[in-house]
Amino acid sequence: MAQNQTGKETVVPVKPPFKKPFKRPKRLRTGYEELSGYAFISPFIIGLVAFTLYPIVYSLYLSFTNYGMGGEYEWIGLANYERMFTTDDTWRQSLKVTFLYAGTAVPLRLVFALMVAVALNKIVEAVGLYRTMLYLPSVVGGSIGISIMWRQLFGNDGAFNSVLASIGLPTHSWLGDPGTAIWTLVALYGWQFGSSMLIFLAGLRNIPKTFYEASAVDGAKPWQQFFKITIPLLTPVILFNTIMQTIQGFMAFTPSFIVTNGGPMNSTLLYVLYMYRRAFEFFDMGYASAMAWVMLIIIAIFTAVIFKSSDKWVHYND
Amino acid sequence: MKKKWMFLTASVLTASLALAACGGASDTGGETTDSEGGGSGDEQIKLRMSWWGSQERHDMTFKIIEMYEKENPNIKIEPEFTGWDGYFERMAAQAAGNNLPDIMQQNFGEYLNLYASQGLLADLNEFKDSGDLDLSKVDDSIVQSGMKDDQLLGIPSGTNALTAVYNAEMLEEAGADLPTDDWTWEDFEEIAYKVHDELDTYGTRSYEAGNIFEYYLREQGFALFNEDGTALGYDDDQILTDYLTRAKQMVDDGVAPGYDVIQQIQGIEDELIVHKNAPFDLRWSNQMKTMSMAADYTFDLNVLPGDNISQGMYLKPAMLWSVSENSEHKEEAVKFINFFTNTKEVFDTIGSDRGVPINNEIREEMRADLDEIETKIYDYIDKVTENSSPIDTNFPAQSSEILTELNTIDERVMYGQITPEEGAAEFRKSAEMILGN
Amino acid sequence: MDTQRKKRIKKIVQHILMIIFTLIMLYPLAWMVMSSFKQSSDVFVDAHSLIPKVWAFENFSEGWQGFGGITFTTFFKNSFVITVISTIGSVISSTFIAYGFARIKFTGKKMWFVLMMLTLMLPYEMVMIPQYVMFSGFGWIDTYLPLILPTFFGVPFFIFLIMQFIRTIPTELDQAAKIDGCNTFSIFFRIIVPLVVPAMMTAAIFSFYWRWDDFMGPLIYLVTPEKYPVSLALKLFSDPSAVTNWGAMFAMTTVSILPVFLIFFIFQRYIVDGISTSGLKS
């Protein structure tokens, strides 16, 4: 159990991390607190009103129109939404693909990032180098380079197939098969785990060493410490990563845009990619706006559920 | 600590002040307020000009702009270029903000028609009449391709045609016949099968459904869309069924690659024909130079096969120059387009990067210093000019979606998910629904 | 003695596993970097081999020349200006806002928080056009303002991130400080800020990279090529129907990753060697 933490002695009273969060009795709020609260969040409110509110409301308005691209357009009520829910098969397909993608890629990335972060947290030498190297895949982002690279990797005579062949496994046309193309994108999402890893690392850093020392005295095994201390104390960060990755997973667009362009047979047509096509290729901006709002509702429901459940499993110190 | 706090307050304050200051400045009408170069006392006219392209094209276009500015010191052209990625997204934003550049490189077909239908493009007819725009040395059919509803909305920067590009060496090696100007689809298939059998490569690259099916319709006397772009331009689904059946047969026999192979192709330099994995490819003539350079081999160009080739073949603008309706200097913008169209030095600089010059005289003069592949492209365009019928311009704004649908159906047929008959029927159904509004 | 050796062996095994894992993760990247040394014509021909047939160093000089006389020096400078200013703006303002959300009780807090989360759930591609129309109205087109100024009003992702970190800090510290006569502001500056440095640094690293990589924003707001950042410049190499200088494009992509790499390498220490939860030396 090599802890590399060089923090100073802490005088935080050691609380057992697993305790029911106790409800603080409602105190009367003072005017001072009200004021300072608003003082602190005022930049956000100003920014929201000045930069964000108008575009958002405008896009909601557009979703009830047949706005194409510049020029004339008119109010058509719920027609866009109606078309989406009744006749648009491609929309249904894109929703299906997105659920499959988000449902697999997000957990994959989270688990992966957590495991790597915990492993890195144990290593003493050259940790900065490892961290940097493992973060690197996440900074090649949506460049054209990455799409070429990924297609090369999973191509018929790509590196992945060579590896399979060398250990005697059957090769496969990963990108060409509608059943497997989506998994190459899931792999891409998993590969770029750097940002989640970093947040986990910062979170692990925040766990006071005293907890570990105290439990070691009680004779706890490393894995017990992991489940009894690390995980519970990391829950605020786990919550953050879960929510953010869920949002990002549902809104993923770049990978399928640059690697597969939705194919083969729309098997990788992510929701936002289809929305993008509607807006910029089919000049159907009103419809695309309606799609965006439907997506917002779906993500909001998921986020709300995760938040709601967090009362049960997230442990805060406040 | 204190300093930090001060800085913070200061930054929040300045930001909100800036905001307050901006509230009143909302009447700039989308004019970029650029204070550069305003020092000269002359009446300098600024023209915004946008295009998409690759590194080479940007450099060459810069040279042309310099040339023009030298001749016309009162004009300052501000280039706004991007790659292909993002060009039309930016245009969409600028259209929404009523902020389109004076001169725009446009794409033929649904793009041009969409911008036209939204009234975003200026009608250039009046400038033709006033003499600012000289199209006297341009074939009428080419001018026609920039017209929509009697309005002249774009001037082709150069011409393009579909072509069956082939590798003569491979055909000879396989002992197959070379294509001729009057070959049929059966001839084409025979050669493809022969090469596949002899050389153990593909016999042809499978082709992109959108363009080739349209040609297939044209040579049988139909068009993809009807006169006013409100429905499909053919009634008998058997035509599409035949087309799909032919293509599917080749894929099933291994003569043409399936989509799983096509998907791996990473760009024009990575095409099967470049790697000698197929002797044929059906695509646009202006891509031949890129292909030949990539393959280090001079390909040959032939007309597409069929029973009525000259009815099927057509010239297409490689791209067009348009002027935006919101431009305040339409006349000056047109003058530049005129310069671009009718100046030989322009084409000395850019070669056939934007297609083969549309001005007949320039085209002849250019021939003197063309390389081998360019000569072939020029000859080919000449041949098609003689043996073709005008391009169809009746693309509805939804055509982009319909062509995407056609590709999806082609894909499903090739994968064996649906039969050609089902595909043809389904295409009609989808197309009618998209057009049905 | 024996345990010493055991420990050593364990360590070595740990490192070997880590190195293997890192190498696998880096393979695709290595492929891209090596492609920047290949001649454009070879990029796809010997795609399967990492080592170039011919080392084409000229990719870098050719790529650097940029377009129409505007070199990558300009593009990099622009990227730095946009990135550095907006990173400073977003980290400072987000920390500030996060504290208000995490530690202070006031009416309507929940509503503002929900609104903030909702702004994250609309794809930027759809808000883009209305936002363009708005900034166009301000007369901000072809300036850096639309890219920089909004970041000074907090970035939801970072606000939420820093919030979560603040909430892991025991409230006892605040209480103690209150007893010592600190007000909310001094608690924020003296206690909270030092303790959330790791989270702030994490946010800074993300912000730097996201801004560096942002393509859509610069694409629609900047039209003068002299103002383009690197992210936009990298896309100027390619046109699917014309010759693409692949070698130069890969070379510039590789170079463009370097600053992000360096920033990360320099700042990542702070994430981990930040001031750990140390109590008040009262």
mmCIF file of N, CA and C in Angstrom, chain A residues 40, chain C residues 90-100 158-159 162 166 188 192-193 196 200:
data_model
loop_
_atom_site.group_PDB
_atom_site.id
_atom_site.type_symbol
_atom_site.label_atom_id
_atom_site.label_comp_id
_atom_site.label_asym_id
_atom_site.label_seq_id
_atom_site.Cartn_x
_atom_site.Cartn_y
_atom_site.Cartn_z
ATOM 1 N N PHE A 40 -21.923 35.589 -5.200
ATOM 2 C CA PHE A 40 -21.020 34.588 -5.765
ATOM 3 C C PHE A 40 -21.511 34.021 -7.094
ATOM 4 N N SER C 90 -12.361 31.376 -17.339
ATOM 5 C CA SER C 90 -13.331 30.353 -16.944
ATOM 6 C C SER C 90 -12.984 29.720 -15.609
ATOM 7 N N VAL C 91 -11.711 29.553 -15.313
ATOM 8 C CA VAL C 91 -11.359 28.913 -14.040
ATOM 9 C C VAL C 91 -11.697 29.831 -12.867
ATOM 10 N N ILE C 92 -11.304 31.092 -12.974
ATOM 11 C CA ILE C 92 -11.565 32.003 -11.860
ATOM 12 C C ILE C 92 -13.063 32.166 -11.635
ATOM 13 N N SER C 93 -13.796 32.453 -12.702
ATOM 14 C CA SER C 93 -15.230 32.698 -12.510
ATOM 15 C C SER C 93 -15.942 31.429 -12.058
ATOM 16 N N SER C 94 -15.525 30.276 -12.575
ATOM 17 C CA SER C 94 -16.212 29.041 -12.193
ATOM 18 C C SER C 94 -15.986 28.697 -10.726
ATOM 19 N N THR C 95 -14.785 28.942 -10.229
ATOM 20 C CA THR C 95 -14.507 28.664 -8.820
ATOM 21 C C THR C 95 -15.395 29.525 -7.932
ATOM 22 N N PHE C 96 -15.449 30.770 -8.303
ATOM 23 C CA PHE C 96 -16.266 31.751 -7.602
ATOM 24 C C PHE C 96 -17.723 31.290 -7.530
ATOM 25 N N ILE C 97 -18.269 30.945 -8.684
ATOM 26 C CA ILE C 97 -19.675 30.538 -8.754
ATOM 27 C C ILE C 97 -19.889 29.228 -8.014
ATOM 28 N N ALA C 98 -18.935 28.315 -8.166
ATOM 29 C CA ALA C 98 -19.079 27.004 -7.529
ATOM 30 C C ALA C 98 -19.200 27.147 -6.021
ATOM 31 N N TYR C 99 -18.443 28.066 -5.466
ATOM 32 C CA TYR C 99 -18.507 28.257 -4.014
ATOM 33 C C TYR C 99 -19.912 28.701 -3.599
ATOM 34 N N GLY C 100 -20.464 29.627 -4.349
ATOM 35 C CA GLY C 100 -21.816 30.093 -4.047
ATOM 36 C C GLY C 100 -22.809 28.942 -4.060
ATOM 37 N N PHE C 158 -17.176 23.201 -15.394
ATOM 38 C CA PHE C 158 -16.192 23.486 -14.355
ATOM 39 C C PHE C 158 -16.870 23.881 -13.050
ATOM 40 N N ILE C 159 -17.973 24.605 -13.160
ATOM 41 C CA ILE C 159 -18.682 25.006 -11.942
ATOM 42 C C ILE C 159 -19.082 23.756 -11.170
ATOM 43 N N ILE C 162 -15.968 21.839 -9.709
ATOM 44 C CA ILE C 162 -15.365 22.458 -8.531
ATOM 45 C C ILE C 162 -16.325 22.371 -7.340
ATOM 46 N N ILE C 166 -15.541 21.091 -3.619
ATOM 47 C CA ILE C 166 -15.765 21.896 -2.417
ATOM 48 C C ILE C 166 -16.584 21.092 -1.412
ATOM 49 N N PHE C 188 -13.859 31.877 1.672
ATOM 50 C CA PHE C 188 -13.635 31.441 0.288
ATOM 51 C C PHE C 188 -12.151 31.557 -0.080
ATOM 52 N N ILE C 192 -11.193 27.776 1.148
ATOM 53 C CA ILE C 192 -11.689 26.980 0.025
ATOM 54 C C ILE C 192 -10.720 27.005 -1.153
ATOM 55 N N VAL C 193 -10.334 28.187 -1.579
ATOM 56 C CA VAL C 193 -9.479 28.271 -2.771
ATOM 57 C C VAL C 193 -8.214 27.427 -2.632
ATOM 58 N N VAL C 196 -9.105 23.744 -3.140
ATOM 59 C CA VAL C 196 -9.599 23.217 -4.419
ATOM 60 C C VAL C 196 -8.626 23.484 -5.562
ATOM 61 N N MET C 200 -9.171 23.142 -9.566
ATOM 62 C CA MET C 200 -9.004 24.295 -10.462
ATOM 63 C C MET C 200 -7.999 23.970 -11.561
#
